Amino acid sequence: MSDDRLIVAMDVPNAVQGLQLAEQLGDAVSFYKIGLGMLTGGGLALANELKHEMGKRIFLDMKLFDISATVEKAVRGLAQFDLDFLTVHGDPSVVEAAKQGAAGKDMKILAVTILTSLDRQDLDAALIKDGDVQDLVLERASHAFAAGADGVIASPHEAALIRALPEAAGRLIVTPGVRPAGADLGDQKRVATPASAIANGADHIVVGRPVWQAKDPSAAAQAILNEIKNT
């Protein structure tokens, strides 16, 4: 049985290549993330095929952010696809609206805290309030949980701190910014290895390029699964 703690990010150009990747990875990978980059390349059709034809779990990474009424309508529409995870920005009003849109469905609403590609200099440029990045992530996670989020997206560096929050009990922590030892960091700035992310309290890790850019994607995925097997 495959270990669904590994979520492979389908950051490939279109649904055809996404389906080819899923066929390459076979039974080893049971959970896939489809994001905005795939949306105009047949992402929703791919999500539907992976879910209903191949029995995979699907994380739709849309990072929705808009007025409450719009978020609620968008989530209600997406919930009809019977997907597993959906991301929204962690502002409490956005989380509350998303939960209303997902009412009656099993789709989990995950709140983005601070993107793993950002550091304090980036936050300054975006006029985000002063403070250590970890402190801001914890504050946003706490507010998102209070608003009803089923889980949060956070860097592996903050996973242990979030897991220690009383309000995190029973909630999910999903960590992008995961790179096997020696892998190229790409555009990520706050990263960790798969085993350390799981050890720090993550329920799921998201890995993209180190898998789909590998000469042998199946072997790359299996190496990650072996790393977290006993974690």
Short mmCIF file of C-alpha atoms in Angstrom, two decimals:
data_model
loop_
_atom_site.label_atom_id
_atom_site.label_comp_id
_atom_site.label_asym_id
_atom_site.label_seq_id
_atom_site.Cartn_x
_atom_site.Cartn_y
_atom_site.Cartn_z
CA MET A 1 0.00 0.00 0.00
CA SER A 2 1.41 3.41 -0.97
CA ASP A 3 2.30 5.99 1.65
CA ASP A 4 0.09 9.03 1.12
CA ARG A 5 2.32 11.22 3.28
CA LEU A 6 4.17 11.96 0.04
CA ILE A 7 2.31 14.33 -2.25
CA VAL A 8 3.91 14.76 -5.66
CA ALA A 9 3.43 18.21 -7.15
CA MET A 10 2.39 18.00 -10.79
CA ASP A 11 4.18 21.16 -11.87
CA VAL A 12 4.37 19.97 -15.46
CA PRO A 13 3.03 22.07 -18.37
CA ASN A 14 -0.21 20.24 -19.13
CA ALA A 15 -2.57 17.40 -18.32
CA VAL A 16 -1.08 15.07 -20.94
CA GLN A 17 2.36 15.25 -19.30
CA GLY A 18 0.71 14.98 -15.89
CA LEU A 19 -1.01 11.76 -16.85
CA GLN A 20 2.24 10.41 -18.26
CA LEU A 21 3.97 11.20 -14.96
CA ALA A 22 1.24 9.44 -12.97
CA GLU A 23 1.58 6.39 -15.18
CA GLN A 24 5.36 6.41 -14.67
CA LEU A 25 4.97 6.61 -10.90
CA GLY A 26 2.27 3.94 -10.83
CA ASP A 27 1.16 2.52 -7.51
CA ALA A 28 4.09 4.01 -5.59
CA VAL A 29 2.44 7.46 -5.41
CA SER A 30 -1.17 7.85 -4.32
CA PHE A 31 -1.44 11.63 -3.76
CA TYR A 32 -0.90 14.45 -6.26
CA LYS A 33 -0.93 18.24 -6.07
CA ILE A 34 -2.31 20.24 -8.98
CA GLY A 35 -1.71 23.98 -8.85
CA LEU A 36 -2.41 27.21 -10.69
CA GLY A 37 0.31 26.55 -13.25
CA MET A 38 -1.67 23.57 -14.53
CA LEU A 39 -5.09 25.24 -14.43
CA THR A 40 -5.10 26.37 -18.07
CA GLY A 41 -3.41 23.14 -19.16
CA GLY A 42 -6.31 20.89 -18.25
CA GLY A 43 -5.67 20.72 -14.52
CA LEU A 44 -9.23 20.11 -13.41
CA ALA A 45 -9.74 17.43 -16.06
CA LEU A 46 -6.50 15.78 -14.90
CA ALA A 47 -7.62 15.98 -11.26
CA ASN A 48 -10.89 14.30 -12.18
CA GLU A 49 -9.19 11.51 -14.12
CA LEU A 50 -6.60 10.85 -11.43
CA LYS A 51 -9.28 10.80 -8.74
CA HIS A 52 -12.04 8.84 -10.39
CA GLU A 53 -10.22 6.69 -12.96
CA MET A 54 -6.97 5.95 -11.12
CA GLY A 55 -8.09 6.17 -7.49
CA LYS A 56 -5.58 8.86 -6.49
CA ARG A 57 -6.01 11.52 -3.83
CA ILE A 58 -5.90 15.11 -5.09
CA PHE A 59 -4.65 18.33 -3.52
CA LEU A 60 -5.88 21.32 -5.53
CA ASP A 61 -3.48 24.15 -4.74
CA MET A 62 -5.40 27.28 -5.80
CA LYS A 63 -4.46 29.57 -2.88
CA LEU A 64 -7.79 31.38 -3.23
CA PHE A 65 -7.97 34.96 -2.01
CA ASP A 66 -10.92 37.27 -2.65
CA ILE A 67 -13.97 38.73 -0.95
CA SER A 68 -15.90 36.22 1.14
CA ALA A 69 -18.83 35.78 -1.24
CA THR A 70 -16.53 35.03 -4.17
CA VAL A 71 -14.40 32.58 -2.18
CA GLU A 72 -17.49 30.74 -0.95
CA LYS A 73 -18.88 30.39 -4.49
CA ALA A 74 -15.54 29.27 -5.90
CA VAL A 75 -15.06 26.65 -3.21
CA ARG A 76 -18.61 25.38 -3.60
CA GLY A 77 -17.94 24.86 -7.30
CA LEU A 78 -14.61 23.12 -6.74
CA ALA A 79 -16.09 20.92 -4.00
CA GLN A 80 -18.27 19.23 -6.63
CA PHE A 81 -15.15 17.49 -7.97
CA ASP A 82 -14.85 15.47 -4.70
CA LEU A 83 -11.20 16.42 -4.24
CA ASP A 84 -9.28 15.95 -1.01
CA PHE A 85 -7.45 19.20 -0.19
CA LEU A 86 -7.92 22.80 -1.33
CA THR A 87 -5.75 25.76 -0.36
CA VAL A 88 -6.89 29.27 0.45
CA HIS A 89 -4.98 32.18 1.93
CA GLY A 90 -4.99 32.11 5.71
CA ASP A 91 -6.92 35.33 6.39
CA PRO A 92 -9.75 34.37 8.79
CA SER A 93 -12.51 35.80 6.57
CA VAL A 94 -11.22 33.78 3.61
CA VAL A 95 -10.99 30.58 5.66
CA GLU A 96 -14.49 31.02 7.05
CA ALA A 97 -15.93 31.59 3.57
CA ALA A 98 -14.10 28.56 2.20
CA LYS A 99 -15.43 26.34 4.98
CA GLN A 100 -18.95 27.51 4.18
CA GLY A 101 -18.39 26.68 0.51
CA ALA A 102 -17.11 23.21 1.38
CA ALA A 103 -19.96 22.45 3.80
CA GLY A 104 -21.27 18.91 3.39
CA LYS A 105 -18.21 17.73 1.48
CA ASP A 106 -15.12 15.85 2.64
CA MET A 107 -12.71 18.30 0.99
CA LYS A 108 -10.28 19.73 3.55
CA ILE A 109 -9.59 23.46 3.57
CA LEU A 110 -5.90 24.21 4.11
CA ALA A 111 -4.78 27.73 4.94
CA VAL A 112 -1.57 29.20 3.55
CA THR A 113 0.47 30.86 6.29
CA ILE A 114 3.50 32.42 4.56
CA LEU A 115 4.76 31.04 1.25
CA THR A 116 7.92 28.97 1.58
CA SER A 117 9.51 31.02 -1.21
CA LEU A 118 9.43 34.16 0.98
CA ASP A 119 11.85 35.41 3.61
CA ARG A 120 11.82 38.52 5.80
CA GLN A 121 13.18 40.73 3.01
CA ASP A 122 10.30 39.65 0.77
CA LEU A 123 7.79 40.37 3.54
CA ASP A 124 9.25 43.84 4.00
CA ALA A 125 8.83 44.52 0.29
CA ALA A 126 5.19 43.40 0.56
CA LEU A 127 4.62 45.71 3.55
CA ILE A 128 3.89 42.78 5.86
CA LYS A 129 4.20 43.77 9.50
CA ASP A 130 7.52 43.50 11.33
CA GLY A 131 8.45 40.35 13.14
CA ASP A 132 10.27 37.07 12.78
CA VAL A 133 8.91 34.90 9.98
CA GLN A 134 8.31 31.98 12.34
CA ASP A 135 6.33 34.18 14.73
CA LEU A 136 4.16 35.47 11.89
CA VAL A 137 3.55 31.92 10.61
CA LEU A 138 2.47 30.80 14.08
CA GLU A 139 0.14 33.77 14.43
CA ARG A 140 -1.44 33.17 11.03
CA ALA A 141 -1.78 29.44 11.71
CA SER A 142 -3.47 30.11 15.04
CA HIS A 143 -5.94 32.54 13.45
CA ALA A 144 -6.65 30.14 10.60
CA PHE A 145 -7.40 27.28 12.99
CA ALA A 146 -9.71 29.55 14.97
CA ALA A 147 -11.54 30.34 11.71
CA GLY A 148 -12.09 26.63 11.08
CA ALA A 149 -9.23 25.59 8.81
CA ASP A 150 -8.75 21.83 8.60
CA GLY A 151 -5.03 22.38 8.33
CA VAL A 152 -2.28 24.71 7.23
CA ILE A 153 0.46 24.94 4.64
CA ALA A 154 3.74 25.81 6.30
CA SER A 155 7.47 25.47 5.87
CA PRO A 156 9.10 22.43 7.50
CA HIS A 157 10.93 24.94 9.70
CA GLU A 158 7.67 25.93 11.36
CA ALA A 159 5.96 22.52 11.44
CA ALA A 160 7.10 21.58 14.94
CA LEU A 161 6.09 24.95 16.38
CA ILE A 162 2.65 24.75 14.75
CA ARG A 163 2.17 21.16 15.91
CA ALA A 164 2.81 22.36 19.47
CA LEU A 165 -0.10 24.84 19.32
CA PRO A 166 -3.05 23.57 21.39
CA GLU A 167 -5.44 24.46 18.57
CA ALA A 168 -3.42 22.31 16.13
CA ALA A 169 -4.67 19.09 17.71
CA GLY A 170 -6.38 17.03 15.04
CA ARG A 171 -5.46 19.49 12.27
CA LEU A 172 -3.28 18.82 9.25
CA ILE A 173 0.14 20.28 8.54
CA VAL A 174 1.26 20.06 4.91
CA THR A 175 4.78 21.14 4.08
CA PRO A 176 6.08 22.27 0.69
CA GLY A 177 9.69 23.36 0.53
CA VAL A 178 10.85 19.77 0.98
CA ARG A 179 14.02 18.74 -0.82
CA PRO A 180 15.96 15.48 -0.57
CA ALA A 181 19.56 15.96 0.53
CA GLY A 182 21.63 17.39 -2.32
CA ALA A 183 18.66 18.50 -4.42
CA ASP A 184 18.50 21.92 -6.06
CA LEU A 185 16.57 24.38 -3.89
CA GLY A 186 14.92 26.07 -6.89
CA ASP A 187 12.83 29.03 -5.73
CA GLN A 188 12.42 27.74 -2.18
CA LYS A 189 14.16 29.51 0.70
CA ARG A 190 12.91 27.70 3.83
CA VAL A 191 13.48 24.01 3.16
CA ALA A 192 14.12 20.69 4.90
CA THR A 193 14.60 17.05 3.99
CA PRO A 194 11.58 14.71 3.82
CA ALA A 195 12.47 12.84 7.01
CA SER A 196 13.04 15.99 9.05
CA ALA A 197 9.76 17.52 7.85
CA ILE A 198 7.81 14.45 8.97
CA ALA A 199 9.75 14.29 12.24
CA ASN A 200 8.86 17.94 12.87
CA GLY A 201 5.15 17.17 12.75
CA ALA A 202 4.13 17.36 9.10
CA ASP A 203 1.33 15.02 8.06
CA HIS A 204 2.18 15.34 4.37
CA ILE A 205 5.18 16.59 2.42
CA VAL A 206 4.96 18.09 -1.06
CA VAL A 207 7.79 17.34 -3.49
CA GLY A 208 7.78 18.40 -7.13
CA ARG A 209 10.88 19.00 -9.20
CA PRO A 210 13.13 16.47 -7.42
CA VAL A 211 10.65 13.83 -8.64
CA TRP A 212 9.37 14.92 -12.04
CA GLN A 213 12.69 16.37 -13.22
CA ALA A 214 14.58 13.22 -12.25
CA LYS A 215 15.88 10.89 -14.97
CA ASP A 216 13.88 8.17 -13.24
CA PRO A 217 10.89 9.78 -11.48
CA SER A 218 9.72 6.46 -10.03
CA ALA A 219 13.11 5.81 -8.42
CA ALA A 220 13.23 9.38 -7.08
CA ALA A 221 9.79 9.01 -5.49
CA GLN A 222 10.69 5.63 -4.05
CA ALA A 223 13.86 7.07 -2.47
CA ILE A 224 11.75 9.70 -0.69
CA LEU A 225 9.25 7.07 0.44
CA ASN A 226 12.11 4.95 1.78
CA GLU A 227 13.47 7.97 3.66
CA ILE A 228 10.18 8.63 5.47
CA LYS A 229 9.21 4.96 5.89
CA ASN A 230 10.41 4.68 9.48
CA THR A 231 9.84 8.31 10.48
#
